[in-house]
Tab-separated table of C-alpha atoms in Angstrom:
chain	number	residue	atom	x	y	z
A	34	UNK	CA	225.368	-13.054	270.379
A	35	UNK	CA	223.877	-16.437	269.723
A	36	UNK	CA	223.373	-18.981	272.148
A	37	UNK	CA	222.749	-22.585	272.077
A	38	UNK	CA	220.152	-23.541	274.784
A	39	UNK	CA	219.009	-27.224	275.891
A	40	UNK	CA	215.998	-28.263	277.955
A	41	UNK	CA	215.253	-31.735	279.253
A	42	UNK	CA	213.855	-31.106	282.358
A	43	UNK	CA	210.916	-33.143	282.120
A	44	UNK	CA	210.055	-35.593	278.903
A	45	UNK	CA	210.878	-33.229	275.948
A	46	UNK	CA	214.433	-33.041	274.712
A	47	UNK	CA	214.542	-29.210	273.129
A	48	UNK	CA	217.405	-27.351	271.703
A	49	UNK	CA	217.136	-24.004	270.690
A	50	UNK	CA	219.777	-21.494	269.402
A	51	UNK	CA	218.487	-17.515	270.047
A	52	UNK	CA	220.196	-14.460	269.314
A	53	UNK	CA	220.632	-11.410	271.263
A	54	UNK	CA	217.985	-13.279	273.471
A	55	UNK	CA	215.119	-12.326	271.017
A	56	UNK	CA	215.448	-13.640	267.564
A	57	UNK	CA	214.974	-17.645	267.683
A	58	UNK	CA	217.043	-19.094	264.885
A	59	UNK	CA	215.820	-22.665	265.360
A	60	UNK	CA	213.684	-24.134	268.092
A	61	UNK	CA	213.675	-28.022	267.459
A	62	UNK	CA	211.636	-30.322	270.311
A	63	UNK	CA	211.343	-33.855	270.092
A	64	UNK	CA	208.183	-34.886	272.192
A	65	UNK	CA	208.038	-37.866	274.277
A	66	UNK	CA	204.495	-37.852	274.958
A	67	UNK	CA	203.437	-41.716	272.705
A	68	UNK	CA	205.703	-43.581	275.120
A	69	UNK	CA	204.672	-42.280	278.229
A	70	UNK	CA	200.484	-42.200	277.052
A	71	UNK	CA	200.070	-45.843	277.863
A	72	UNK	CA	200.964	-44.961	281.771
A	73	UNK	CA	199.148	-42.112	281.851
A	74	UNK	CA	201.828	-40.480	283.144
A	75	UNK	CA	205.949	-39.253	282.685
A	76	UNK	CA	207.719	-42.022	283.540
A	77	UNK	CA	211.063	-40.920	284.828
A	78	UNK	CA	213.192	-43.831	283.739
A	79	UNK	CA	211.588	-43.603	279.900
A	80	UNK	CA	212.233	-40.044	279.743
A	81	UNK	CA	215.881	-39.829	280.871
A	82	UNK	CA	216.456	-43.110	278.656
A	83	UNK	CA	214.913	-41.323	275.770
A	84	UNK	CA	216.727	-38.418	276.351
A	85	UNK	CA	220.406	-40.098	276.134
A	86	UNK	CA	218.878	-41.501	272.616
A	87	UNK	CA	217.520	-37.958	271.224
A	88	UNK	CA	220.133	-35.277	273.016
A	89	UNK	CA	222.709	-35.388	269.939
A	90	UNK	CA	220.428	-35.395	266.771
A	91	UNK	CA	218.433	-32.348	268.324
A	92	UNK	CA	221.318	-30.390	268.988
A	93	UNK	CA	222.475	-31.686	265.236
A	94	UNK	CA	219.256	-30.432	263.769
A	95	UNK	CA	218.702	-27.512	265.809
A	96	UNK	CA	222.108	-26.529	264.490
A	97	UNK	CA	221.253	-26.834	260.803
A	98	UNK	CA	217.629	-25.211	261.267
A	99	UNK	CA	220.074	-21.984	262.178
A	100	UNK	CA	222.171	-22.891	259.009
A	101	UNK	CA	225.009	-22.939	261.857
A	102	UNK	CA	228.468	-25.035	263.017
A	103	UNK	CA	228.735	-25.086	267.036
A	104	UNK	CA	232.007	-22.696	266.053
A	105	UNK	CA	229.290	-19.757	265.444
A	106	UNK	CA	227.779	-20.370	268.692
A	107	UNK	CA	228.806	-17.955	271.655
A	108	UNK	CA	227.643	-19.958	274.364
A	109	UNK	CA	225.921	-23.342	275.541
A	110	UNK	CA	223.328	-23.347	277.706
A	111	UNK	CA	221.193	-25.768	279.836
A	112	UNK	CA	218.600	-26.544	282.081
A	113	UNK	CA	219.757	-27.598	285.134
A	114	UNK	CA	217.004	-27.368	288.140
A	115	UNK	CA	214.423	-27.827	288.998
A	116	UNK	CA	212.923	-31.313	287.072
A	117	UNK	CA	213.156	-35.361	287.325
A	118	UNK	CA	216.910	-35.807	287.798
A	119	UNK	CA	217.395	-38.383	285.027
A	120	UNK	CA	216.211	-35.949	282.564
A	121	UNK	CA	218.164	-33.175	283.599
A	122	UNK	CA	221.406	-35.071	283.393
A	123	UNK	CA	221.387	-35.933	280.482
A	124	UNK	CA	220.999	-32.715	278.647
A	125	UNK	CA	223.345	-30.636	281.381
A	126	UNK	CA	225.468	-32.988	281.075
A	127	UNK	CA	225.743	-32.690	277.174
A	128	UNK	CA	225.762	-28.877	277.626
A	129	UNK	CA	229.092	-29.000	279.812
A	130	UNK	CA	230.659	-30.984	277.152
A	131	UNK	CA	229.884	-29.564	274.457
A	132	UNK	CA	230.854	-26.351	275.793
A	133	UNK	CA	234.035	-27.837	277.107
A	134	UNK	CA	234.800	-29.540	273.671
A	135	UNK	CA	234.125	-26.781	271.892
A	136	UNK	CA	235.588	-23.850	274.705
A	137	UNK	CA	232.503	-21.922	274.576
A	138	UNK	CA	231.134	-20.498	277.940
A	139	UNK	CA	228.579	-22.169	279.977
A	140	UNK	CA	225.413	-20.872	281.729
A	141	UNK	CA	222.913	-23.623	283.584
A	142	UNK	CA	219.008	-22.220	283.460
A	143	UNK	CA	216.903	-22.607	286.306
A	144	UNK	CA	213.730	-24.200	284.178
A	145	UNK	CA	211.336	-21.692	285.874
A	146	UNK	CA	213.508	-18.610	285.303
A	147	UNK	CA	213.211	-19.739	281.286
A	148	UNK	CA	208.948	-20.349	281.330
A	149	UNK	CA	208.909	-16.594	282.775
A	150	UNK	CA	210.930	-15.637	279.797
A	151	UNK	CA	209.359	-17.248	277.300
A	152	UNK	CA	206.596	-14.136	276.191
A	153	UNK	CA	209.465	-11.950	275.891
A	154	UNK	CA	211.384	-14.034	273.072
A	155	UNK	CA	207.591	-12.616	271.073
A	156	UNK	CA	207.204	-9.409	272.578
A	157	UNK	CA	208.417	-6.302	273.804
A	158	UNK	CA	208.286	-6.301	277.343
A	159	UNK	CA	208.979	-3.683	279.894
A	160	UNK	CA	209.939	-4.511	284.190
A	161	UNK	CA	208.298	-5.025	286.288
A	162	UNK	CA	204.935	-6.633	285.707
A	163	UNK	CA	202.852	-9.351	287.900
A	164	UNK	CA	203.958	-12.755	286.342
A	165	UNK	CA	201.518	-15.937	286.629
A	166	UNK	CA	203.804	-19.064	285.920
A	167	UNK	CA	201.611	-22.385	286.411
A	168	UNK	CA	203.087	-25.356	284.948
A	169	UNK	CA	202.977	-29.554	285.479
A	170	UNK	CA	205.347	-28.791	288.818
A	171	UNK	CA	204.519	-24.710	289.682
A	172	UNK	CA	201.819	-22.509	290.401
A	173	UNK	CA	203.420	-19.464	291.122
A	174	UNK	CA	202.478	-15.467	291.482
A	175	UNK	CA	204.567	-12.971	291.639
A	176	UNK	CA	206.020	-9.366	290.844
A	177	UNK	CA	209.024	-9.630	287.965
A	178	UNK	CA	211.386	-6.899	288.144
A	179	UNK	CA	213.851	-8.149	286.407
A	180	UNK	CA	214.680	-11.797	284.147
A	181	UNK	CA	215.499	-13.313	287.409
A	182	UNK	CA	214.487	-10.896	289.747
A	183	UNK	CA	211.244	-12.123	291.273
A	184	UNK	CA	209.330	-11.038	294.361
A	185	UNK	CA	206.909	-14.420	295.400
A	186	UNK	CA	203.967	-13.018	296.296
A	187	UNK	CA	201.880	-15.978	296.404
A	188	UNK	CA	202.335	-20.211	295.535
A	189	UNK	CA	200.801	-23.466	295.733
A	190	UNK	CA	199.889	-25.028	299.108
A	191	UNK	CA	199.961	-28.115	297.842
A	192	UNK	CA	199.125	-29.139	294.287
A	193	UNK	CA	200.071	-27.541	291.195
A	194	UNK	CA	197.608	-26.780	288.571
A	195	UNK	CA	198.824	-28.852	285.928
A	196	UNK	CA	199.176	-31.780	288.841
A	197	UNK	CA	195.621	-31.236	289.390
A	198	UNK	CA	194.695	-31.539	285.809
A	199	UNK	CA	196.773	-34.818	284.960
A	200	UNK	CA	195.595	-35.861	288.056
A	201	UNK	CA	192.286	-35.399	287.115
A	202	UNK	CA	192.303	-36.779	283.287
A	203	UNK	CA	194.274	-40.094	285.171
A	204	UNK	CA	191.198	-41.068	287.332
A	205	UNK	CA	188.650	-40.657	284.346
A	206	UNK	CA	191.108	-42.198	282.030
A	207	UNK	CA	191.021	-39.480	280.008
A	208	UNK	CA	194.682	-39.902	278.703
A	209	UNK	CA	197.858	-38.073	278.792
A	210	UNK	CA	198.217	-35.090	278.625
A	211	UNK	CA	195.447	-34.336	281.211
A	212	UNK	CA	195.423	-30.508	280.685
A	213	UNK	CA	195.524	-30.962	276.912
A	214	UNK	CA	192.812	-33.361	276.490
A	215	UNK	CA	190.506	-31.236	279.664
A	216	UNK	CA	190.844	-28.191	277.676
A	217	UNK	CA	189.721	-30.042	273.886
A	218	UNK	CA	186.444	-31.694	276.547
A	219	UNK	CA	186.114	-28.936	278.074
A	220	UNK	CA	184.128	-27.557	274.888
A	221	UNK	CA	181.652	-29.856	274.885
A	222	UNK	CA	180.562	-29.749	278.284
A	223	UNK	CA	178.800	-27.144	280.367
A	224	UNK	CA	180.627	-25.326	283.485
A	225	UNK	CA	178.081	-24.538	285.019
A	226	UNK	CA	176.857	-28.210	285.830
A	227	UNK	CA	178.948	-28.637	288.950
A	228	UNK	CA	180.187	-25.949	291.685
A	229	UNK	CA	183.072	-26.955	292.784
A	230	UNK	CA	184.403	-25.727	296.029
A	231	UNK	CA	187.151	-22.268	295.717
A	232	UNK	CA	189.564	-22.662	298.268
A	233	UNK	CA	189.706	-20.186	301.082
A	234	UNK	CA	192.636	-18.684	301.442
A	235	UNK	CA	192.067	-15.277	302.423
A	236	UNK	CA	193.697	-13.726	305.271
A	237	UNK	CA	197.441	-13.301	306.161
A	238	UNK	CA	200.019	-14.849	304.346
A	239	UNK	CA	198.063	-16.693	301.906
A	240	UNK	CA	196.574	-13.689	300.558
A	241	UNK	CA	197.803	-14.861	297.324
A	242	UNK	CA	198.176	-18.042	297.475
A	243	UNK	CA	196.708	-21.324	295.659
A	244	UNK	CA	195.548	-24.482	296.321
A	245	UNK	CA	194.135	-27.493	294.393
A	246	UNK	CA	194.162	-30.699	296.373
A	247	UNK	CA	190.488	-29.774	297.731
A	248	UNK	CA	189.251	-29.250	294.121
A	249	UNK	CA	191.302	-32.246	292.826
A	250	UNK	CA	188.879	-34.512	295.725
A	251	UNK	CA	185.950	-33.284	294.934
A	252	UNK	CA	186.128	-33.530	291.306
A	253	UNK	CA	187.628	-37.153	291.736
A	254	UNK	CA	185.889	-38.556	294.846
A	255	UNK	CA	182.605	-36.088	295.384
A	256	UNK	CA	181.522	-34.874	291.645
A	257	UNK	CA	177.798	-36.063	292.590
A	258	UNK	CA	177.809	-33.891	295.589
A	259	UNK	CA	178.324	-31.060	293.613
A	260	UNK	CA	176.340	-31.433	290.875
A	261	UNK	CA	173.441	-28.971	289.843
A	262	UNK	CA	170.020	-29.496	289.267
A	263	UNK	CA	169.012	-29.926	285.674
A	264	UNK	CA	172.282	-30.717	284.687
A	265	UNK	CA	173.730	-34.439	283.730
A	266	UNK	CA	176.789	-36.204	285.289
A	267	UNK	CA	178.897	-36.578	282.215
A	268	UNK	CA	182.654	-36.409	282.316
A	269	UNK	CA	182.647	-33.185	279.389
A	270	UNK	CA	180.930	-31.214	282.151
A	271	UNK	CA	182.897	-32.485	284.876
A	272	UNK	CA	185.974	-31.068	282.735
A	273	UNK	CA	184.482	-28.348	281.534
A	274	UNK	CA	183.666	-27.376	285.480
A	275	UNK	CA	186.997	-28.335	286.922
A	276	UNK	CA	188.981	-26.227	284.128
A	277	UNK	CA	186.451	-22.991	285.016
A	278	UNK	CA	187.335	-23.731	289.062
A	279	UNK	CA	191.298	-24.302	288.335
A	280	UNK	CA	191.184	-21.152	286.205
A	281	UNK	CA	188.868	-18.972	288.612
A	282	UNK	CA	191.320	-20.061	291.299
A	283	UNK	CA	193.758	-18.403	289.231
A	284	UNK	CA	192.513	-15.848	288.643
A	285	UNK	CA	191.042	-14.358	291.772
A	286	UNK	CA	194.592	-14.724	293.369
A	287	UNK	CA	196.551	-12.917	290.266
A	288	UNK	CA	194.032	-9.807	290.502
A	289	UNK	CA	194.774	-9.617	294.342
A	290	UNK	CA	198.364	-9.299	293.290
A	291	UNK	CA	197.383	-6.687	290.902
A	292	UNK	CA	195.422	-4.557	293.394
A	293	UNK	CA	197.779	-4.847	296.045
A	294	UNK	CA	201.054	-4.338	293.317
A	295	UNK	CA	199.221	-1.368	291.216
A	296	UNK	CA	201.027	-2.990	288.041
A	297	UNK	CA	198.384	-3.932	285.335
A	298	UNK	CA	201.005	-5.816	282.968
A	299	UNK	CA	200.302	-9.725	283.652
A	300	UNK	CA	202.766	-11.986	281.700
A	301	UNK	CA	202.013	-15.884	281.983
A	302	UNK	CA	204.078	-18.425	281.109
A	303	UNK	CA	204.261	-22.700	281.709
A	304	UNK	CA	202.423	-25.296	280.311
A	305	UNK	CA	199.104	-24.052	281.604
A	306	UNK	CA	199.629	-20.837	280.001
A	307	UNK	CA	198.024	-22.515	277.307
A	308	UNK	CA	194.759	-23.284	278.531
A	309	UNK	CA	192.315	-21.577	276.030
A	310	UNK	CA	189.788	-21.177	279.390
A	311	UNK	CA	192.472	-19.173	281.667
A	312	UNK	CA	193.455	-17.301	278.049
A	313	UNK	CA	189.856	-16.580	277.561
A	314	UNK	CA	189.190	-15.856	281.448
A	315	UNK	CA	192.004	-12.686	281.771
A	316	UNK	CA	190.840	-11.049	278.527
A	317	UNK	CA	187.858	-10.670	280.137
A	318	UNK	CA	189.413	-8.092	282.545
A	319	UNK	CA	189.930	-5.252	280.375
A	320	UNK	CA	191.678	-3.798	283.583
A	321	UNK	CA	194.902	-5.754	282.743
A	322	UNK	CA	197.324	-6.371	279.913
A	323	UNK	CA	197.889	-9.614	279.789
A	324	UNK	CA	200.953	-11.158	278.216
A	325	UNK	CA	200.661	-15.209	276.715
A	326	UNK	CA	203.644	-16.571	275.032
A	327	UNK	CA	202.925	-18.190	271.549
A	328	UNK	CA	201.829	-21.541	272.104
A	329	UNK	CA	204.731	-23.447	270.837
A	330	UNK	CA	206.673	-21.552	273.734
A	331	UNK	CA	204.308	-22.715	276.723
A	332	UNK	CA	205.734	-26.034	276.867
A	333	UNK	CA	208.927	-26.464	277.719
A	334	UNK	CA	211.504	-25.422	275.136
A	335	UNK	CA	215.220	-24.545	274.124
A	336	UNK	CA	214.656	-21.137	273.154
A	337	UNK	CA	213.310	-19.977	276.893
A	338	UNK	CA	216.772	-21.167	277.994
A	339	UNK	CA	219.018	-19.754	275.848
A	340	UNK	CA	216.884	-16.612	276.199
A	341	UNK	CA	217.569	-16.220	279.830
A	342	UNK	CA	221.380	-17.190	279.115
A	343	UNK	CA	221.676	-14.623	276.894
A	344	UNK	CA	221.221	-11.768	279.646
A	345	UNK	CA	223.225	-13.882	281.967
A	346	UNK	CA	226.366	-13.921	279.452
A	347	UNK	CA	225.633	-10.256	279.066
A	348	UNK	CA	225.922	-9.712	282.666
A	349	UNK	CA	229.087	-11.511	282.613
A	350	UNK	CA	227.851	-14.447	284.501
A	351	UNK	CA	229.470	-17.848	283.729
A	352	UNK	CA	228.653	-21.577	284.965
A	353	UNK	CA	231.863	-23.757	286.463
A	354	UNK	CA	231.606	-27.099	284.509
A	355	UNK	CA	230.797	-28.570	288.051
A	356	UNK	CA	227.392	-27.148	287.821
A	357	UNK	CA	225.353	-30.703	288.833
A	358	UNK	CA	221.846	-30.825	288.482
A	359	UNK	CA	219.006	-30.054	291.517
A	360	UNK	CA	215.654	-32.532	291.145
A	361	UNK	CA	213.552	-29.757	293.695
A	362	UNK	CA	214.878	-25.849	294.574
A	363	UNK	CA	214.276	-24.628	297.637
A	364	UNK	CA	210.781	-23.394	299.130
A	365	UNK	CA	209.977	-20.185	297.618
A	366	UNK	CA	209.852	-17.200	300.537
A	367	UNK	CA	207.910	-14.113	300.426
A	368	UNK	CA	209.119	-10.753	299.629
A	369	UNK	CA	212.700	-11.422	298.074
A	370	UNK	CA	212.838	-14.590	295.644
A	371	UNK	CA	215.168	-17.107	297.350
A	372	UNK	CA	218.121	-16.340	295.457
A	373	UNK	CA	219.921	-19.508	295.238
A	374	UNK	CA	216.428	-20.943	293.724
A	375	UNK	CA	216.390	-18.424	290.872
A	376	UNK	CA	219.890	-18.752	290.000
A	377	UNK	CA	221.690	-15.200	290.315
A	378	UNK	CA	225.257	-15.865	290.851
């Protein structure tokens, strides 16, 4: 069964076509990252404006890097929450009518759902398993038991991770993209110049939860307070000692969830998922098996979409083609994932 996924979410316009929701037959992404460098930031009206411009020669050349027609194709899918609302239009939009013009079924992917499924499109994977999914927009733990089955055990209080980090690179005019460019500085400085504050969230219901907006002021606004003796105030060590907090942060939150769980498979997935510090920083706990997708599949991507509407179609779920698009889901609750955010219909 091979199915034809788009994601424009964000500023990447990605179409994949997968089959069986394993083997990736073409993965084609057209980045958007030179026109939105000189702002140091996405800016929404680029990216959806850019997307209109790119949708139909990705889909075009995501089709002939399968050696495909859309006739082959069993199904079209696309991302349709949660992301800027510009971008998401445009590609679910093209989804619905292409799948209309060409009466194939439709499935919309919640974005999240598909950065969770990205390891499994390169490994075998078995349910359930404690899943870390930090992204640009998410900083989520919690225990998988299914594609989209999730149990939130913990979340961001405020920030995201990869907020932090753009945040971050933006007010030392580092560049775009901030956790990109932190990671490649990170090298040449020393972590161990500043110590930055952990946030304390330990009792009750934020057991597992994050936070970053306390790091994100001290790095920005306090970095001198923090600094050690005998080291220097340069901005490689000032990366290199935000990226070790951000990731310790992490970290000390996702092995909670492991204790408390008793599972010791981790799978990661989002943007951040690529950070060679956090990568580095759970190998070092021989305790767990952790789980990275290939890099290409961090960001976001077509083939993490139509590998979640695979097992959708195979479940006999369909999408009406007045599916609209959702800029925000709804706040994640404890226990039981809010249904409605995850997408099971």
């Amino acid at each position: 069964m091979k199915v034809l996924g788009i994601e424009s979410s964000c500023d990447e316009t990605a179409c994949a076509i997968v089959e069986d929701g394993k083997t990736i037959l073409s993965n084609v992404v057209a980045t958007q990252i030179p026109f939105h460098q000189i702002y140091k930031g996405v800016v929404p009206e680029i990216a959806s404006r850019k997307h209109a411009e790119w949708i139909l020669p990705v889909v075009r050349q995501a089709l002939a890097e399968a050696n495909l027609k859309l006739d082959e194709v069993d199904a079209i899918a696309a991302t349709n929450r949660p992301g800027l609302m510009g971008s998401l239009l445009v590609g679910l939009t093209f989804g619905k009518t292409l799948a209309w013009a060409a009466n194939k079924p439709f499935l919309a992917v919640n974005h999240m759902m598909g950065h969770m499924y990205a390891a499994h499109l390169a490994n075998d994977i078995s349910y359930p398993y404690i899943g870390l999914l930090v992204s640009g927009g998410h900083s989520i733990i919690a225990k998988v038991n299914g594609f989209d089955d999730f149990e939130i055990l913990g979340t961001t209080i405020d920030d995201s991770v990869g907020e932090a980090f753009d945040k971050v690179s933006k007010f030392y005019d580092l560049g775009y993209p901030g956790g990109v460019i932190i990671d490649k500085l990170s090298q040449k400085g020393d972590a161990r110049a500043f110590s930055f504050p952990l946030p304390k969230l330990d009792k009750g219901d934020h057991e597992f939860d994050v936070s970053f907006s306390g790091l994100k002021t001290a790095v920005i606004h306090q970095a001198q307070m923090f600094l050690n003796e005998g080291y220097e105030n340069t901005v490689e060590n000032i990366a290199a000692s935000f990226q070790e907090t951000a990731c310790k942060t992490l970290v000390t939150r996702l092995l909670r969830a492991v204790k408390a769980t008793g599972l010791t498979t981790v799978v990661a997935g989002g943007g951040v998922a690529a950070n060679s510090r956090l990568r580095a920083m759970l190998a070092e706990h021989t305790e767990i098996k952790c789980i990275f997708p290939p890099l290409k599949l961090c960001g976001d991507n077509g083939a993490m979409i139509a590998g979640v509407a695979y097992h959708l179609l195979n479940r006999g779920d369909r999408s009406p083609l007045s599916t609209t698009a959702c800029a925000r889901i709804p706040q994640f609750k404890r226990g039981l994932a809010n249904l409605e955010a995850f997408g099971r219909r």
